[in-house]
Coordinates of C-alpha atoms and ligand atoms in Angstrom, one line a residue:
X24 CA -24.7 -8.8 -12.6
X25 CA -21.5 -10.9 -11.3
X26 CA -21.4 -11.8 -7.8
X27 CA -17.7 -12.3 -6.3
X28 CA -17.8 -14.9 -3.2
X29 CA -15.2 -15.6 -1.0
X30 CA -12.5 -17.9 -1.2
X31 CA -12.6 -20.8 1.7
X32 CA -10.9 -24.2 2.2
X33 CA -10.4 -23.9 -1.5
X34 CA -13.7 -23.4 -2.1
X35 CA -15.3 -20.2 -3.9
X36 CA -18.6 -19.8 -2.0
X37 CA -21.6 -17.1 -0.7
X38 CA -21.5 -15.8 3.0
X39 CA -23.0 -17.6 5.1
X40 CA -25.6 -14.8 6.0
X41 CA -26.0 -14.4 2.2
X42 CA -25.3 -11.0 2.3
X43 CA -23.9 -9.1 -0.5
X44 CA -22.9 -5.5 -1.3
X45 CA -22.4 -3.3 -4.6
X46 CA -19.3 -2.7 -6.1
X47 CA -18.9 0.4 -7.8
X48 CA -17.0 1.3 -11.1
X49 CA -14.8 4.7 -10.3
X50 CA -14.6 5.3 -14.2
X51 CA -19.0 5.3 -14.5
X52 CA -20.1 5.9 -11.1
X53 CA -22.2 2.6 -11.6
X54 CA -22.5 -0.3 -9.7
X55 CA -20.7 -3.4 -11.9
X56 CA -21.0 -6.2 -9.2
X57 CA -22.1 -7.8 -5.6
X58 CA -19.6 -8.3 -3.2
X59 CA -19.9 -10.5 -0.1
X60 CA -21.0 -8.2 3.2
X61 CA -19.2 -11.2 5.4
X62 CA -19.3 -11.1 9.0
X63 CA -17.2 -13.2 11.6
X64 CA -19.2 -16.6 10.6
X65 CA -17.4 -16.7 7.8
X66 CA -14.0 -15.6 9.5
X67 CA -15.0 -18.6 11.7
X68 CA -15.3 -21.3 8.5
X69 CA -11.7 -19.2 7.1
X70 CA -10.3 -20.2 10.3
X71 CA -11.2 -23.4 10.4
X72 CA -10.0 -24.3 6.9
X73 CA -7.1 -22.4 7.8
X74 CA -6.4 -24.7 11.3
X75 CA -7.1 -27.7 9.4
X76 CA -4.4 -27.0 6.2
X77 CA -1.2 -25.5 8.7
X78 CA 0.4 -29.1 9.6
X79 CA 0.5 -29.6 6.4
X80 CA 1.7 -26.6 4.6
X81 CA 3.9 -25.9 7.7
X82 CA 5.5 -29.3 7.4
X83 CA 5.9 -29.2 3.8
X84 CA 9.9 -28.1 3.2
X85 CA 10.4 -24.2 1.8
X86 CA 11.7 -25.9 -1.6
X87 CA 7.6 -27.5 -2.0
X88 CA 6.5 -24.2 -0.7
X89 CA 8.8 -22.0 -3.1
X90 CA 7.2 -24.2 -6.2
X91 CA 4.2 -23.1 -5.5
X92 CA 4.4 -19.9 -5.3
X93 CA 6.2 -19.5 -8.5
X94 CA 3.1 -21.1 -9.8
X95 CA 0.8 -18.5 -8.6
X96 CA 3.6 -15.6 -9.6
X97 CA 3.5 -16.9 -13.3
X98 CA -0.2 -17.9 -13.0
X99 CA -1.1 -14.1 -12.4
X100 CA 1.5 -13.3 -15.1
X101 CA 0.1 -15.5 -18.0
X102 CA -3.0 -13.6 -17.3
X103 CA -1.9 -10.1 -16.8
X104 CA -4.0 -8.4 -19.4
X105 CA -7.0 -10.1 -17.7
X106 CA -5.3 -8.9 -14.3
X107 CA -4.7 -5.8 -15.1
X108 CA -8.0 -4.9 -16.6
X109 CA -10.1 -6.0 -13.3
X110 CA -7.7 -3.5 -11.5
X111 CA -7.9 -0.8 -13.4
X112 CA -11.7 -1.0 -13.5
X113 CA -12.2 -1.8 -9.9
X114 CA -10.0 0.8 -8.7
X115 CA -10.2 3.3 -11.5
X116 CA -6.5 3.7 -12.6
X117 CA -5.0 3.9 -16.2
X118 CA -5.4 0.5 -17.8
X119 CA -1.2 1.3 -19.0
X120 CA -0.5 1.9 -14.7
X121 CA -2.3 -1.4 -13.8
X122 CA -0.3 -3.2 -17.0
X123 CA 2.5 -1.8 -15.7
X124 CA 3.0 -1.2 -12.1
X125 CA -0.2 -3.1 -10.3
X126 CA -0.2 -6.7 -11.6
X127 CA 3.5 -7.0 -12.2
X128 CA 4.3 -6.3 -9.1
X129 CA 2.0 -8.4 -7.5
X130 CA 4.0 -11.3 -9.3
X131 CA 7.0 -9.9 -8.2
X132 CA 5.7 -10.3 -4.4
X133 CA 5.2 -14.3 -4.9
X134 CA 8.1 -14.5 -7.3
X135 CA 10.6 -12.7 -4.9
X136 CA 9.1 -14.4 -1.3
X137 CA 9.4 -17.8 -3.2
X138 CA 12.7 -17.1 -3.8
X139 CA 13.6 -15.7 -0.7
X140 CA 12.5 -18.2 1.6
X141 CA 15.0 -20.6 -0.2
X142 CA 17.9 -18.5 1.3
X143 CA 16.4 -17.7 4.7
X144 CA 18.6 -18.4 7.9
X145 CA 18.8 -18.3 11.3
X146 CA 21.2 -17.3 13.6
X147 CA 23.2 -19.3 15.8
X148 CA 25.4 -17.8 18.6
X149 CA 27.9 -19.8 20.6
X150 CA 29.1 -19.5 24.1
X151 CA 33.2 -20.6 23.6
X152 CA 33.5 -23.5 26.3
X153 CA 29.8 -23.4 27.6
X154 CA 27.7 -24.7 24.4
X155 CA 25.6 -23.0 22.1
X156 CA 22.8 -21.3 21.2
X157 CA 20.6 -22.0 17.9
X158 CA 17.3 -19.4 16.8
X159 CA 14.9 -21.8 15.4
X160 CA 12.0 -19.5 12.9
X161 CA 8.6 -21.3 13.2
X162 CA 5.9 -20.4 11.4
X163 CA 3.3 -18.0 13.8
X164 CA 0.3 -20.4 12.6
X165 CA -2.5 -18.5 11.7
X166 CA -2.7 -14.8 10.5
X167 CA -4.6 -12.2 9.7
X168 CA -3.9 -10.0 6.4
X169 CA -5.6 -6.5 5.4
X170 CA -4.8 -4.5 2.4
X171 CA -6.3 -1.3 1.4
X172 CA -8.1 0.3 -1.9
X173 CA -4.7 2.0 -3.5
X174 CA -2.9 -0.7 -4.9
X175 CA -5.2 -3.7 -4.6
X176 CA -3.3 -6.8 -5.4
X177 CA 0.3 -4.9 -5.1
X178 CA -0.6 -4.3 -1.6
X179 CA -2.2 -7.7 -1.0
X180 CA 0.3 -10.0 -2.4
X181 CA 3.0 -7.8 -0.4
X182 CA 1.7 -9.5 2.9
X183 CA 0.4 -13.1 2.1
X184 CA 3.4 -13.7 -0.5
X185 CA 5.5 -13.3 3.2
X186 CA 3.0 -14.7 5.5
X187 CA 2.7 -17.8 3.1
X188 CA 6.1 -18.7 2.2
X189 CA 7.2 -19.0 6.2
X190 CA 4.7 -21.8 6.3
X191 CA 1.6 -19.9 7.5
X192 CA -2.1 -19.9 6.7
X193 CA -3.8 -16.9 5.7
X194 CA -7.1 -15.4 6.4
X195 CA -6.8 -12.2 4.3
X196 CA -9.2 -9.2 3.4
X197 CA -8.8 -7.2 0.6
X198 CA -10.6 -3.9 0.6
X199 CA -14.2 -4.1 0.0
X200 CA -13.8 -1.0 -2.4
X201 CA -11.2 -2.8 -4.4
X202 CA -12.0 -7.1 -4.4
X203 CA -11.9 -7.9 -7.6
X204 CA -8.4 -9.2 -8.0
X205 CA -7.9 -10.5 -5.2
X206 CA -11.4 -12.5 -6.1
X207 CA -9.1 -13.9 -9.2
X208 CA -6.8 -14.6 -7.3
X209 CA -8.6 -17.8 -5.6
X210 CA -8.5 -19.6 -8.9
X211 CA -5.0 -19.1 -9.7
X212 CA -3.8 -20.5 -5.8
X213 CA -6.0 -23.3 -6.5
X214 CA -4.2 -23.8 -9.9
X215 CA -1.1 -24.0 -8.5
X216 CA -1.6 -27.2 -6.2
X217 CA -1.8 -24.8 -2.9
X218 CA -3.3 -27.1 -0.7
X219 CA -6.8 -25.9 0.4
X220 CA -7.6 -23.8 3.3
X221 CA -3.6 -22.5 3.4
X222 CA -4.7 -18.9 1.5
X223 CA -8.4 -18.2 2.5
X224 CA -10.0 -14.5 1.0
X225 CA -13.3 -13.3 2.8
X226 CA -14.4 -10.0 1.4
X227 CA -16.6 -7.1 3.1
X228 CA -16.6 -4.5 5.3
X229 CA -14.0 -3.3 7.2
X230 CA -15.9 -2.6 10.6
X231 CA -17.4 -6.3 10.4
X232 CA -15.0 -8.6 8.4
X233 CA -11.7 -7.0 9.2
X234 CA -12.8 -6.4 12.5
X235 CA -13.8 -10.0 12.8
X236 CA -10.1 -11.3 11.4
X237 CA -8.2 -9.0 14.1
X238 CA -10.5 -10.0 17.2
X239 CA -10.4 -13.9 16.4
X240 CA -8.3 -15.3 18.9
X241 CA -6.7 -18.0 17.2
X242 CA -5.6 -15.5 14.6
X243 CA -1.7 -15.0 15.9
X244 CA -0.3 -12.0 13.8
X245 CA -2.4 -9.3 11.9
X246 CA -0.9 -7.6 9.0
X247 CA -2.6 -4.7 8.2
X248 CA -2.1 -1.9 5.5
X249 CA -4.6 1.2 5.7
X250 CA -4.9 4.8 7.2
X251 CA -3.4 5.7 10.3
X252 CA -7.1 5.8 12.0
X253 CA -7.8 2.3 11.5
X254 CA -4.2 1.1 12.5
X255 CA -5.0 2.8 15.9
X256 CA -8.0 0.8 16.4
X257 CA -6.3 -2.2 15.0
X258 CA -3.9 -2.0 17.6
X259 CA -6.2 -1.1 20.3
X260 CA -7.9 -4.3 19.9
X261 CA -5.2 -6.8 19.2
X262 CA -2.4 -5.9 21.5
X263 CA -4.5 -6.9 24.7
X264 CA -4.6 -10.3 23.0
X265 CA -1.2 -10.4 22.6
X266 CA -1.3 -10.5 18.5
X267 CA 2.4 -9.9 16.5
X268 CA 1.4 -6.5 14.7
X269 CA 2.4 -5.0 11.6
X270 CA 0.9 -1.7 10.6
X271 CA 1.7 0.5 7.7
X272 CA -0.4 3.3 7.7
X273 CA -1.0 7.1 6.0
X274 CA 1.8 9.7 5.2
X275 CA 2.0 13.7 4.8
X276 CA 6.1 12.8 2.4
X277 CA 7.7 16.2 1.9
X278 CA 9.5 16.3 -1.6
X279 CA 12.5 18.6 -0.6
X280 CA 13.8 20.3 -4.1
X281 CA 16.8 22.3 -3.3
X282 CA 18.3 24.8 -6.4
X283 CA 21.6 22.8 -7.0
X284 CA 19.4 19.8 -8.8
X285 CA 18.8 17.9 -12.1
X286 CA 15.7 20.6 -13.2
X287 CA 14.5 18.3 -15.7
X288 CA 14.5 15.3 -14.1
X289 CA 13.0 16.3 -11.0
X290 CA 10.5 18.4 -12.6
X291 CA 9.4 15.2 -14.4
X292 CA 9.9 13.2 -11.3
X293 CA 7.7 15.1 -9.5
X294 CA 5.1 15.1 -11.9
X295 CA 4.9 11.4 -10.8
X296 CA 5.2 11.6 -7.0
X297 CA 2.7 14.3 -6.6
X298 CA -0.3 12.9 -9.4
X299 CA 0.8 8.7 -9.5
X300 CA -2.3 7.0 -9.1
X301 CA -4.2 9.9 -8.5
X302 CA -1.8 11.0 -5.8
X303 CA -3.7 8.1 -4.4
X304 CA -0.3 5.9 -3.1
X305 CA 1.1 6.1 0.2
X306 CA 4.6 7.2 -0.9
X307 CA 3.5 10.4 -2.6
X308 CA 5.0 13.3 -2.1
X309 CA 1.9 15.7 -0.8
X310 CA 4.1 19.0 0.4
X311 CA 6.8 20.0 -2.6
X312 CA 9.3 22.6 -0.4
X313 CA 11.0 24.3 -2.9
X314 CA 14.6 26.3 -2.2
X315 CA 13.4 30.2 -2.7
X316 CA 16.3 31.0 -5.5
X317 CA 14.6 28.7 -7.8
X318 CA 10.8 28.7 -6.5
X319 CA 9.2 31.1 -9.3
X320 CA 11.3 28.7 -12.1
X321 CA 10.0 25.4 -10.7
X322 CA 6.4 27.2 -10.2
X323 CA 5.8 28.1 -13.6
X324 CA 7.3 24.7 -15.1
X325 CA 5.5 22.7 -12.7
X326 CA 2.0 24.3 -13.1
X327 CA 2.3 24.2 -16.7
X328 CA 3.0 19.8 -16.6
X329 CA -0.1 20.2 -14.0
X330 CA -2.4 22.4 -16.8
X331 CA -1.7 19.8 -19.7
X332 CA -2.0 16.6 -17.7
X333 CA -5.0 14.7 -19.0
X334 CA -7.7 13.0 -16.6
X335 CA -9.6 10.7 -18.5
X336 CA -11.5 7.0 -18.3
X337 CA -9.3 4.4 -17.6
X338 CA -8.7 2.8 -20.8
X339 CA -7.9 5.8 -22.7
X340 CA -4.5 5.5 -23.5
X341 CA -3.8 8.9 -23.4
X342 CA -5.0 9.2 -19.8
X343 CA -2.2 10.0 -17.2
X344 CA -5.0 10.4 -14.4
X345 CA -8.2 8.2 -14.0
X346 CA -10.6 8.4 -12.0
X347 CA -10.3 8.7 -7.9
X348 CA -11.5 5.2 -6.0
X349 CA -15.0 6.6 -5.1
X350 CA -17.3 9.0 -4.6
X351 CA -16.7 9.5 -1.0
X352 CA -13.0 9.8 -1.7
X353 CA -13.9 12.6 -4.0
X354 CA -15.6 14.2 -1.8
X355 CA -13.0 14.1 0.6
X356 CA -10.5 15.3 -1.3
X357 CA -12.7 18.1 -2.8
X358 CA -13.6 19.3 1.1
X359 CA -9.8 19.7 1.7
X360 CA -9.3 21.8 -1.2
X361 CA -11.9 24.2 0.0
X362 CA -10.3 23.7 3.5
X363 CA -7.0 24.6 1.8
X364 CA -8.8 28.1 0.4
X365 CA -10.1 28.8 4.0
X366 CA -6.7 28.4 5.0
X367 CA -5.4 31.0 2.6
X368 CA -4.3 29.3 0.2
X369 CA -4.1 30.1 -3.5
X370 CA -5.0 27.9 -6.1
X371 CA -2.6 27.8 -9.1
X372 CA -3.6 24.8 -11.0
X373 CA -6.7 22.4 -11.1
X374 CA -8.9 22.9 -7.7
X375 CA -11.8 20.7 -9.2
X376 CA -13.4 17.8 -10.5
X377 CA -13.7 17.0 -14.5
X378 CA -17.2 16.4 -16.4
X379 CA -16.0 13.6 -19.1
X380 CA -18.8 13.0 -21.7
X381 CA -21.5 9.5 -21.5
X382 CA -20.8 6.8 -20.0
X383 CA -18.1 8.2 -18.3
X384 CA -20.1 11.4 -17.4
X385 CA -21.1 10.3 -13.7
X386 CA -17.4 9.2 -12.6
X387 CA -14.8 10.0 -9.9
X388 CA -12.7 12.9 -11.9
X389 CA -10.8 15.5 -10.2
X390 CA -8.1 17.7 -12.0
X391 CA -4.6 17.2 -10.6
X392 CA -4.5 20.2 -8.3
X393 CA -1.4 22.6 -6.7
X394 CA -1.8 25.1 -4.0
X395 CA 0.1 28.0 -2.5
X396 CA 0.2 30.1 -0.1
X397 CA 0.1 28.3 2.6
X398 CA 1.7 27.7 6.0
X399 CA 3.6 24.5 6.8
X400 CA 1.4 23.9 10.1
X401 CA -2.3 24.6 8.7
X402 CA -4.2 21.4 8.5
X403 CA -3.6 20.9 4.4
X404 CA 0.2 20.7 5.2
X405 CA -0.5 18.4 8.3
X406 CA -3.2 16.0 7.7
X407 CA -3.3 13.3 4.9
X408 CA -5.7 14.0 1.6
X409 CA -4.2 11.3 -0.3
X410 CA -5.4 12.4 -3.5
X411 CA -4.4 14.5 -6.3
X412 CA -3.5 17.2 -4.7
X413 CA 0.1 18.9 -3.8
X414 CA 0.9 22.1 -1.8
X415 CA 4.6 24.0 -2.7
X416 CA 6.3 26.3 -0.1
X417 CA 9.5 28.1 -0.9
X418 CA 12.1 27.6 1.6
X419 CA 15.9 29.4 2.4
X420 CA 18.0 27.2 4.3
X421 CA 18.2 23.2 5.3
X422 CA 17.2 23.6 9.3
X423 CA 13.9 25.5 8.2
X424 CA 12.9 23.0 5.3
X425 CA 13.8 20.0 8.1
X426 CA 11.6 21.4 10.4
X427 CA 9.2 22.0 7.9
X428 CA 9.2 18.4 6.6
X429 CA 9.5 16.8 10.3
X430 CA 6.6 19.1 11.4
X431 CA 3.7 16.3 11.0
X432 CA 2.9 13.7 13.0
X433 CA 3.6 11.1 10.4
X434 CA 7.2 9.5 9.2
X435 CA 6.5 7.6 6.1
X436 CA 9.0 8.4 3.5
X437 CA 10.9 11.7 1.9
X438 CA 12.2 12.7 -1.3
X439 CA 15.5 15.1 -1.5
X440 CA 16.3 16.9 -4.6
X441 CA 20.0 18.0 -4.8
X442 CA 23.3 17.8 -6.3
X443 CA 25.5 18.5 -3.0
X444 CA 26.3 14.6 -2.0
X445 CA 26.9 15.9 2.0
X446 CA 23.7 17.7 2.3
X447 CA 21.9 14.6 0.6
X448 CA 23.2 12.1 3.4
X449 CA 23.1 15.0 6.2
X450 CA 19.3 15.7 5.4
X451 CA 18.5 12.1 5.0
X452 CA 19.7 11.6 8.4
X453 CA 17.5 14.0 9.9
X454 CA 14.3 13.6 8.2
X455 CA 12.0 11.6 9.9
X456 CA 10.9 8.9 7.3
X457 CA 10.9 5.3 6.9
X458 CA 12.2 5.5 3.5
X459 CA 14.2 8.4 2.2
X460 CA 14.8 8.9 -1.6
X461 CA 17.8 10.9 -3.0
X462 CA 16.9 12.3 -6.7
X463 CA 14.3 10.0 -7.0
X464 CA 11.2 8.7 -6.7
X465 CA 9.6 5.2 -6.0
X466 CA 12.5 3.3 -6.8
X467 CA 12.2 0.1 -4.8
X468 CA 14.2 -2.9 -4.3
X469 CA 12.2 -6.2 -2.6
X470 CA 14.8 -6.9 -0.2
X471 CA 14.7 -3.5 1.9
X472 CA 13.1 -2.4 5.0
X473 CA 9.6 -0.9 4.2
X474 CA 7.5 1.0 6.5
X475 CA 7.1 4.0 8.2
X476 CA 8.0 6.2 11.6
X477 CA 5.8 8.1 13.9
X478 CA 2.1 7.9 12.9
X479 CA 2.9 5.9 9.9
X480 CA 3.3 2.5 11.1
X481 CA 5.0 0.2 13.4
X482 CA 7.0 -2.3 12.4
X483 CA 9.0 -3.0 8.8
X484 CA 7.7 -5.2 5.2
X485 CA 10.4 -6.3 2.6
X486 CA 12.7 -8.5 2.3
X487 CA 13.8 -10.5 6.0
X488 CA 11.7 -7.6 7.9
X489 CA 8.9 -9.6 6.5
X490 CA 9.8 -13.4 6.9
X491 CA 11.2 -12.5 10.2
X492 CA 7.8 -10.5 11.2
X493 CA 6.4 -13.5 10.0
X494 CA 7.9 -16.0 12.0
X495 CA 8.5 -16.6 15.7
X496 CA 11.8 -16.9 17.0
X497 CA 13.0 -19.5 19.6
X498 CA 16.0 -19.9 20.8
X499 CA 17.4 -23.6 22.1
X500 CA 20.8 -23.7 24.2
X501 CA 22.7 -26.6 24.2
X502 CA 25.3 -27.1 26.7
X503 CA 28.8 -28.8 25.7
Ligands
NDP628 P1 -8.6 2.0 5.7 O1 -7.9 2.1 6.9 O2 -10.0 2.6 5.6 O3 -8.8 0.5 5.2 C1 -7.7 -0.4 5.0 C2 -8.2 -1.8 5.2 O4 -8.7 -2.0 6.5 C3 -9.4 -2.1 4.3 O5 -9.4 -3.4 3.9 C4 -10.6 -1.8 5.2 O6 -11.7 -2.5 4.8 C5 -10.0 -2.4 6.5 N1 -10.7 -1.9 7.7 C6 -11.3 -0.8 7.9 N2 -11.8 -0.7 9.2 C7 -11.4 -1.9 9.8 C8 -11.5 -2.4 11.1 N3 -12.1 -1.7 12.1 N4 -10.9 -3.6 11.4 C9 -10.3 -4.2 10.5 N5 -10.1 -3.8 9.2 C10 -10.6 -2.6 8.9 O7 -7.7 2.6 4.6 P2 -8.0 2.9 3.0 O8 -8.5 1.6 2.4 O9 -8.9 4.1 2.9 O10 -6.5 3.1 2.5 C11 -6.0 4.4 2.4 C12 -5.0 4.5 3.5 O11 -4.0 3.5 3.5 C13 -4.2 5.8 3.5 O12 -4.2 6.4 4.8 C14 -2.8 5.4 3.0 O13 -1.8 6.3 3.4 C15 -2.7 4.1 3.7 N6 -1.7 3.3 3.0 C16 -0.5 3.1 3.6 C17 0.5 2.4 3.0 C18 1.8 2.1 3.7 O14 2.5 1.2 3.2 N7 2.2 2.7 4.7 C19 0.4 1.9 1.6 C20 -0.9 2.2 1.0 C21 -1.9 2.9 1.7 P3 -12.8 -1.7 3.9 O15 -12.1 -1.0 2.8 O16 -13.7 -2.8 3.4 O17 -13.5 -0.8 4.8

């Protein structure tokens, strides 16, 4: 069976406690490889290598840097099949969402940081008569980067593609349910000249080797992407050692559908936002609030998508679910669904997991599922599932559907389905979300602010957000 190791000072190599895990294959149920179970001796060596490679990747200029980088974004590209197949069977996505969505936007990430570095500024602001001011942006030096199961090396590469380009070292930790690409993705930085120690991937646990990465005090910033739970211990630990924090944590997104849209191409939309991944992203919209005059209409179209959707193994090509990330995920999604009965709600589609036939017979499957009947403040509307599974309430004017949609405790982002241009702006004013789309769905562009309010993060990704998080400002004054 293959053994992953971690990626230190350049160097692919065992924990130093010679620990190892199993890594599980959603599609089969079985175990397909050994992971490292690291600890903080080999957060120790990561830092090392790390402390040892910063002058010189921090000195090097953001032209040598940017190379680089565009190495490793068309390294990962030249191998995307091989990419995108780890990822789907690591995770258990369609093979055709990994292809398509996973592994090329993880060489966006390098690709667009590469780029963007080249054109980063800083400001300068002048006193007329008494001299001036200049913001210098130094790299933070050493920092810490954490990425969850969902999107593996989308996620991943959306923090050290950042961290890397403003001239810092990395220690980063992909999810111990999910290593596999990022595994890969030590012999593609290698490949592309990074010097060694500057990128440095220990894989394991999250109460050891995570926790080890935020509590090592030479570790400056953490990065970290994961449920809102974690992020709250996260911070509990790092801000009394004074660590730059970036959290991006869990959502409860509304998908507001009032009766003036595009039928088709929200119905088709939504389709997506509610089951993408296996409802298993972030951005997904969880609670569909549907405007009464049209509720029965959307119901009946929307449950009929929901009945003809196929779950199948990965690699079938007719599969528009796979399998969920693991067993204990699908247990937790299927305990919430029961929760959701107890709570009165009615079932109208799905509501269980799928048997497929040998060798896939003993896998994650669970039927896309939609439930009604349900009021906006039990715990199904309020508490994150993140899985395949979507609630619909009708609604009759825009202040109940706001408070509806603003009623959890988290802020992540909102989708608004309507034809009336000053309703769209008026709602997307008021809802509270990081990210608001208008007719749409998932639609993102590199360069903007990415995060959430509330419960669903603190701080921004994206675009300057990002090399600016990355970075410390100091200001010099000069006097004339
Ligand atoms: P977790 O919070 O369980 O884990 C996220 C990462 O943190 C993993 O690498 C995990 O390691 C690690 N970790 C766990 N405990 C600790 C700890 N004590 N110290 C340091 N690191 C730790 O989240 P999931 O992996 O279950 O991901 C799902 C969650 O991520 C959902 O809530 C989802 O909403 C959120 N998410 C948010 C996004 C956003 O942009 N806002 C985007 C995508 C997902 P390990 O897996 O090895 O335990």
């Amino acid at each position: 069976m293959e053994k992953l190791q971690n990626f230190i000072n350049g160097v692919y190599q065992d924990p130093v406690n010679g620990a190892y895990m199993d890594n599980y294959e959603p599609a089969t149920g079985e175990v397909y490889a050994q992971i490292p179970n690291s600890d903080e001796d080999d957060v120790k060596l990561a830092v090392q290598a790390a402390e040892k490679a910063f002058p010189i990747w921090s000195a090097m200029s953001n032209n040598e840097r940017s190379e680089i980088m565009l190495k490793i974004a068309s390294g990962i590209e030249a191998r995307l099949d091989e990419f995108a197949q780890a990822e789907s069977r690591d995770n258990g996505k369609p093979l055709k969402l990994a292809m398509n969505v996973d592994i090329p936007r993880a060489v966006s990430n390098f690709h667009f940081f590469a780029t963007a570095i080249e054109h980063f500024a800083s400001e300068s602001h002048q006193m007329v008569g008494v001299g001036i001011n200049y913001t210098l942006r130094k790299p933070i030096g050493i920092v810490g980067c954490i990425s969850p199961w969902n999107l593996p090396l989308y996620l991943f590469s959306w923090k050290i593609a950042p961290a890397l380009a403003a001239g810092n070292c990395v220690v980063a930790k992909p999810s111990e349910v999910t290593p596999y690409t990022a595994y890969l993705l030590g012999q593609i930085v290698k490949d592309a000249g990074m010097p060694d120690g500057v990128l440095n991937i220990i894989h394991g646990e999250g109460g050891t080797a995570g926790d080890a990465i935020v509590k090592h005090p030479r570790i400056k910033a953490i990065s970290f992407t994961g449920g809102t739970n974690t992020g709250e211990y996260i911070a509990r630990t790092a801000a009394p050692m004074f660590k730059k924090l970036s959290l991006e944590l869990g959502g409860k997104n509304p998908n507001i559908i009032f009766a003036d849209c595009d039928f088709d191409e929200m119905l088709s939309t939504t389709m997506r936002s509610s089951f993408a991944n296996q409802g298993q992203i972030c951005l997904c919209g969880s609670r569909i609030f549907v405007e009464r005059s049209i509720y029965e209409k959307f119901k009946k179209a929307f449950v009929e998508k929901v009945d003809a959707t196929i779950v199948s193994y990965p690699n079938d090509p007719k599969a528009k679910l796979g399998a969920v990330v693991s067993k204990p995920h699908m247990d937790k999604v299927l305990s919430y669904i029961e929760l959701a009965k107890d709570e009165g709600g009615t079932i109208l589609s799905g509501g269980e997991a799928v048997q497929l036939e040998a060798p896939y017979n003993n896998g994650y499957y669970l039927r896309p599922t939609v439930i009604e009947g349900l009021s906006y403040d039990c715990r199904t509307n309020q508490e994150e599932i993140f899985g395949p599974v979507v609630t619909i309430t009708p609604f009759d004017n825009e202040e109940e559907v706001l408070m509806m949609a603003n009623s959890t405790k988290y802020g992540l982002s909102a989708t608004l389905w309507t034809s009336d241009l000053k309703r769209a702006h008026r709602m997307a004013d008021k809802l509270h979300a990081g990210i608001v789309w208008i007719n749409a769905w998932l639609v993102r562009d590199l360069r903007t602010p990415f995060g959430g309010a509330k419960a669903s993060g603190v701080g921004r990704e994206g675009g300057w957000e990002a090399l600016r998080f990355f970075t410390e400002p100091k200001n010099v004054f000069v006097k004339y």
